[in-house]
């Protein structure tokens, strides 16, 4: 049942010794491509990292070296307007990619594609992990994979046969993310207190890595300092000027 | 089979007369929430639009009035750092959301959540349509639903029992989106010519709305003028300064 599959998702960061074949990878990509795409621009590219040295380097640059070591496949997911530039050239047309709008279009396109890939993979028994850490060093990673103008790395994905599986973390109460007809922030304090208690109970009781923590405290700690302040400048170097 | 479900996706813009119940909506949202989220920030909110006047207005503002008229449920999907600000306040902490990075984090979080929602809905026989048109008038839409600082609308989703179903459009060849170890643009001209032929054949032969068109021409026409150039200024009005 699809709903059960979706509700069972938890990141996997350690995999059994198994490498996905070219055929399997190709099939997963083709399935993932059936996600919706804004005006059918299909503004994404995948770098499948099979070279051991590059895999190690990508792991190091994204602060996730360990999981790349055991992954059955490692992908760098990129927003891509370079291919659209190529399409434009074939029609003697300069395309306009230089807008915040197109950064959003590319980002959504990548994410819908990736989530399809993830679900296809999980339906076959693989585990996965999204790695936003590639945005720690986007310029170096771009050089490592020769990413041209119009292409920026958004996240990586590792996948493989799970060797260790995390527990499924309780999500925010539905009422905290679902509003009806108007945004209602008056409910947050009550709901987040309730959720903090849920998360405290979860962190104390889970199978491994127990800790005393709750959600609002984790979020406050995580977001009290600005993160990855280089992103606007990096995107500009790739031809996306966010004006 | 999950792969078959994913590969059968096509937008649905006309629905049969059926309104989703509160229970069904709640179940779909809860399933969707199990998507991955960057550092578990869960930076999304959904406005479920049940008010007929607001639904009509959202349709008009996003240039998609017709499908809102028949949809069994209509959702506005938003990136949300406002709830994280509320979490910060509960911990006497100011959170830093003012970065391009957080626009990407929120956008990815919304998209992964939405794609889970879409797949859960499609697995139950519903059809869906993503509507990026909400970014035509993001400021007016924000006023319509009282979206506070830290929240921006990314797209809408309509869903319901399909009354008309589009054919599944052929996607780019796998080789055009999959690179190995380094980005390779030398292959585009050949692959895109091949794909143009595939799309020409598809558009001429499909069940309805036949036309003479190909992909590179559609893309060149679509992207030759800048689109939604107001997005950076709009995001800034919501507290995201893309510097």
CSV table of C-alpha atoms in Angstrom, one decimal, chain A:
chain,number,residue,atom,x,y,z
A,1,UNK,CA,0.0,0.0,0.0
A,2,UNK,CA,1.4,3.3,-1.1
A,3,UNK,CA,0.4,5.3,2.0
A,4,UNK,CA,2.1,2.8,4.2
A,5,UNK,CA,5.3,3.0,2.1
A,6,UNK,CA,5.3,6.8,2.3
A,7,UNK,CA,4.6,6.8,6.1
A,8,UNK,CA,7.5,4.5,6.7
A,9,UNK,CA,10.2,6.8,5.3
A,10,UNK,CA,13.3,7.4,7.5
A,11,UNK,CA,16.7,8.3,6.3
A,12,UNK,CA,19.3,5.6,5.9
A,13,UNK,CA,22.9,6.5,6.3
A,14,UNK,CA,24.6,3.0,6.3
A,15,UNK,CA,24.1,0.5,3.5
A,16,UNK,CA,24.9,-3.1,2.8
A,17,UNK,CA,27.5,-4.0,0.2
A,18,UNK,CA,25.5,-3.8,-3.0
A,19,UNK,CA,26.0,-1.6,-6.0
A,20,UNK,CA,23.1,-0.7,-8.2
A,21,UNK,CA,23.5,-1.7,-11.9
A,22,UNK,CA,23.3,0.8,-14.8
A,23,UNK,CA,20.0,-0.7,-15.8
A,24,UNK,CA,18.5,-0.2,-12.3
A,25,UNK,CA,19.7,3.4,-12.2
A,26,UNK,CA,18.4,4.1,-15.6
A,27,UNK,CA,15.0,2.7,-14.7
A,28,UNK,CA,14.8,4.7,-11.5
A,29,UNK,CA,15.7,7.9,-13.4
A,30,UNK,CA,13.1,7.2,-16.1
A,31,UNK,CA,10.4,6.6,-13.5
A,32,UNK,CA,11.4,9.8,-11.6
A,33,UNK,CA,11.2,11.9,-14.8
A,34,UNK,CA,7.4,11.4,-14.8
A,35,UNK,CA,7.0,13.9,-12.0
A,36,UNK,CA,5.3,17.1,-13.0
A,37,UNK,CA,7.5,19.9,-14.4
A,38,UNK,CA,6.6,23.6,-14.6
A,39,UNK,CA,5.7,24.3,-18.2
A,40,UNK,CA,7.5,21.0,-19.0
A,41,UNK,CA,10.9,22.7,-18.7
A,42,UNK,CA,12.4,19.6,-17.0
A,43,UNK,CA,15.0,21.8,-15.5
A,44,UNK,CA,17.1,19.2,-13.7
A,45,UNK,CA,20.2,17.0,-14.2
A,46,UNK,CA,21.6,14.2,-12.2
A,47,UNK,CA,25.3,13.4,-11.8
A,48,UNK,CA,25.7,9.7,-11.0
A,49,UNK,CA,28.9,9.5,-9.1
A,50,UNK,CA,30.6,6.1,-9.8
A,51,UNK,CA,34.2,7.3,-9.6
A,52,UNK,CA,35.6,6.4,-6.2
A,53,UNK,CA,37.8,9.4,-5.8
A,54,UNK,CA,35.0,11.8,-6.8
A,55,UNK,CA,32.6,10.0,-4.5
A,56,UNK,CA,35.0,10.4,-1.6
A,57,UNK,CA,35.5,14.1,-2.5
A,58,UNK,CA,31.7,14.7,-2.7
A,59,UNK,CA,31.3,13.1,0.7
A,60,UNK,CA,34.0,15.2,2.2
A,61,UNK,CA,32.7,18.5,0.7
A,62,UNK,CA,29.2,17.8,1.9
A,63,UNK,CA,30.3,16.7,5.4
A,64,UNK,CA,28.8,13.2,4.9
A,65,UNK,CA,31.8,11.1,3.9
A,66,UNK,CA,30.7,8.0,5.8
A,67,UNK,CA,27.4,7.3,4.0
A,68,UNK,CA,29.0,7.8,0.5
A,69,UNK,CA,31.4,5.0,1.4
A,70,UNK,CA,28.7,2.3,1.6
A,71,UNK,CA,26.0,3.7,-0.7
A,72,UNK,CA,24.9,1.5,-3.6
A,73,UNK,CA,24.4,4.6,-5.7
A,74,UNK,CA,25.3,8.3,-5.2
A,75,UNK,CA,23.6,11.1,-7.1
A,76,UNK,CA,24.2,14.8,-7.2
A,77,UNK,CA,20.9,16.6,-8.1
A,78,UNK,CA,21.1,19.9,-9.9
A,79,UNK,CA,18.8,22.5,-11.2
A,80,UNK,CA,19.6,22.9,-14.9
A,81,UNK,CA,18.9,25.8,-17.2
A,82,UNK,CA,22.0,25.0,-19.3
A,83,UNK,CA,20.1,22.3,-21.3
A,84,UNK,CA,17.4,24.9,-21.9
A,85,UNK,CA,20.0,27.3,-23.2
A,86,UNK,CA,21.1,24.6,-25.6
A,87,UNK,CA,17.5,24.2,-26.7
A,88,UNK,CA,17.3,27.9,-27.2
A,89,UNK,CA,20.4,27.9,-29.3
A,90,UNK,CA,19.0,25.2,-31.6
A,91,UNK,CA,16.1,27.7,-32.2
A,92,UNK,CA,18.4,30.8,-32.5
A,93,UNK,CA,16.9,32.2,-29.3
A,94,UNK,CA,18.6,33.5,-26.2
A,95,UNK,CA,16.7,32.3,-23.2
A,96,UNK,CA,16.2,34.4,-20.1
A,97,UNK,CA,17.1,32.4,-17.0
A,98,UNK,CA,18.4,35.3,-14.9
A,99,UNK,CA,15.5,35.5,-12.4
A,100,UNK,CA,14.6,34.5,-8.9
A,101,UNK,CA,11.6,32.9,-10.5
A,102,UNK,CA,13.8,30.5,-12.4
A,103,UNK,CA,15.7,29.5,-9.3
A,104,UNK,CA,12.4,28.5,-7.8
A,105,UNK,CA,11.3,26.7,-11.0
A,106,UNK,CA,14.5,24.7,-11.1
A,107,UNK,CA,14.4,24.0,-7.4
A,108,UNK,CA,10.8,22.7,-7.5
A,109,UNK,CA,11.6,20.6,-10.6
A,110,UNK,CA,14.6,19.0,-9.0
A,111,UNK,CA,12.7,18.2,-5.8
A,112,UNK,CA,9.6,16.7,-7.4
A,113,UNK,CA,11.9,14.5,-9.6
A,114,UNK,CA,13.9,13.5,-6.6
A,115,UNK,CA,11.0,12.6,-4.4
A,116,UNK,CA,9.7,10.4,-7.2
A,117,UNK,CA,13.1,8.8,-7.4
A,118,UNK,CA,13.1,8.2,-3.7
A,119,UNK,CA,9.6,6.6,-3.7
A,120,UNK,CA,10.5,4.4,-6.6
A,121,UNK,CA,13.7,3.3,-4.8
A,122,UNK,CA,11.9,2.8,-1.5
A,123,UNK,CA,9.2,0.7,-3.1
A,124,UNK,CA,12.0,-1.7,-4.2
A,125,UNK,CA,13.3,-2.0,-0.7
A,126,UNK,CA,16.2,0.5,-0.9
A,127,UNK,CA,16.8,3.2,1.7
A,128,UNK,CA,17.8,6.7,0.9
A,129,UNK,CA,19.2,9.9,2.4
A,130,UNK,CA,18.9,13.5,1.1
A,131,UNK,CA,22.1,15.5,1.6
A,132,UNK,CA,21.7,19.3,1.7
A,133,UNK,CA,25.3,19.5,2.8
A,134,UNK,CA,26.3,19.9,-0.9
A,135,UNK,CA,25.3,23.6,-0.4
A,136,UNK,CA,28.2,23.9,2.1
A,137,UNK,CA,30.7,24.0,-0.8
A,138,UNK,CA,28.7,24.5,-4.0
A,139,UNK,CA,31.5,26.2,-5.9
A,140,UNK,CA,34.0,23.4,-5.2
A,141,UNK,CA,31.4,20.8,-6.0
A,142,UNK,CA,30.6,22.5,-9.3
A,143,UNK,CA,34.2,22.4,-10.2
A,144,UNK,CA,34.5,18.7,-9.3
A,145,UNK,CA,31.7,17.8,-11.7
A,146,UNK,CA,32.3,20.5,-14.4
A,147,UNK,CA,28.9,22.1,-13.8
A,148,UNK,CA,28.5,24.9,-16.4
A,149,UNK,CA,26.6,28.2,-16.3
A,150,UNK,CA,22.9,27.7,-15.6
A,151,UNK,CA,23.4,24.6,-13.4
A,152,UNK,CA,23.6,24.5,-9.6
A,153,UNK,CA,23.8,21.6,-7.2
A,154,UNK,CA,20.8,21.5,-4.8
A,155,UNK,CA,21.3,18.3,-2.8
A,156,UNK,CA,22.8,14.8,-3.1
A,157,UNK,CA,21.0,11.5,-2.6
A,158,UNK,CA,22.6,8.3,-1.5
A,159,UNK,CA,20.7,5.0,-1.8
A,160,UNK,CA,21.2,1.3,-1.2
A,161,UNK,CA,20.1,-1.7,0.8
A,162,UNK,CA,19.6,-0.5,4.4
A,163,UNK,CA,22.1,-1.8,7.0
A,164,UNK,CA,20.8,0.5,9.7
A,165,UNK,CA,17.4,2.1,9.7
A,166,UNK,CA,16.4,5.0,11.8
A,167,UNK,CA,13.0,5.1,13.5
A,168,UNK,CA,10.3,7.1,11.8
A,169,UNK,CA,10.2,10.5,13.6
A,170,UNK,CA,6.8,11.9,14.6
A,171,UNK,CA,5.9,14.9,12.4
A,172,UNK,CA,4.2,18.1,13.4
A,173,UNK,CA,0.5,17.7,14.3
A,174,UNK,CA,-1.6,18.0,11.1
A,175,UNK,CA,-3.3,21.1,12.6
A,176,UNK,CA,0.0,22.8,12.8
A,177,UNK,CA,0.6,22.7,9.0
A,178,UNK,CA,-3.0,22.7,7.7
A,179,UNK,CA,-4.9,26.0,7.7
A,180,UNK,CA,-8.4,26.5,6.3
A,181,UNK,CA,-9.1,29.6,4.2
A,182,UNK,CA,-6.7,31.8,6.1
A,183,UNK,CA,-3.4,31.5,7.8
A,184,UNK,CA,-3.8,31.1,11.6
A,185,UNK,CA,-0.8,31.5,13.7
A,186,UNK,CA,-2.7,31.8,17.0
A,187,UNK,CA,-2.7,28.0,17.3
A,188,UNK,CA,1.0,27.5,17.2
A,189,UNK,CA,1.9,28.0,20.9
A,190,UNK,CA,-0.4,25.3,22.1
A,191,UNK,CA,0.3,22.9,19.3
A,192,UNK,CA,4.1,23.3,19.4
A,193,UNK,CA,4.1,22.7,23.2
A,194,UNK,CA,2.2,19.4,22.6
A,195,UNK,CA,4.6,18.5,19.8
A,196,UNK,CA,7.7,19.3,22.0
A,197,UNK,CA,6.3,16.7,24.4
A,198,UNK,CA,5.8,14.2,21.7
A,199,UNK,CA,9.4,14.7,20.4
A,200,UNK,CA,10.9,14.5,23.9
A,201,UNK,CA,9.2,11.2,24.5
A,202,UNK,CA,10.4,10.0,21.1
A,203,UNK,CA,14.0,11.0,21.6
A,204,UNK,CA,14.2,9.4,25.0
A,205,UNK,CA,12.5,6.2,23.9
A,206,UNK,CA,13.9,5.5,20.4
A,207,UNK,CA,16.1,2.5,19.5
A,208,UNK,CA,19.5,4.3,19.3
A,209,UNK,CA,21.0,7.7,19.9
A,210,UNK,CA,18.6,8.6,22.7
A,211,UNK,CA,18.8,12.2,23.9
A,212,UNK,CA,16.9,14.9,25.8
A,213,UNK,CA,15.6,17.3,23.1
A,214,UNK,CA,12.5,18.8,21.7
A,215,UNK,CA,11.6,20.5,18.5
A,216,UNK,CA,11.3,24.2,19.3
A,217,UNK,CA,14.7,24.0,21.1
A,218,UNK,CA,16.4,22.2,18.2
A,219,UNK,CA,15.0,24.7,15.7
A,220,UNK,CA,16.0,27.7,17.8
A,221,UNK,CA,19.5,26.3,18.2
A,222,UNK,CA,19.8,25.5,14.5
A,223,UNK,CA,18.5,28.8,13.2
A,224,UNK,CA,19.9,31.3,15.6
A,225,UNK,CA,22.8,31.9,13.3
A,226,UNK,CA,22.6,32.5,9.5
A,227,UNK,CA,23.4,29.5,7.4
A,228,UNK,CA,25.1,29.2,4.0
A,229,UNK,CA,25.2,33.0,3.5
A,230,UNK,CA,27.3,32.4,0.3
A,231,UNK,CA,24.3,31.0,-1.7
A,232,UNK,CA,23.2,34.2,-3.4
A,233,UNK,CA,26.8,35.0,-4.5
A,234,UNK,CA,27.2,31.4,-5.7
A,235,UNK,CA,24.0,31.4,-7.7
A,236,UNK,CA,25.1,34.7,-9.3
A,237,UNK,CA,28.3,33.0,-10.4
A,238,UNK,CA,26.1,30.4,-12.2
A,239,UNK,CA,24.2,33.1,-14.0
A,240,UNK,CA,21.2,33.5,-11.6
A,241,UNK,CA,21.2,37.1,-10.4
A,242,UNK,CA,18.5,37.3,-7.7
A,243,UNK,CA,17.3,40.9,-8.2
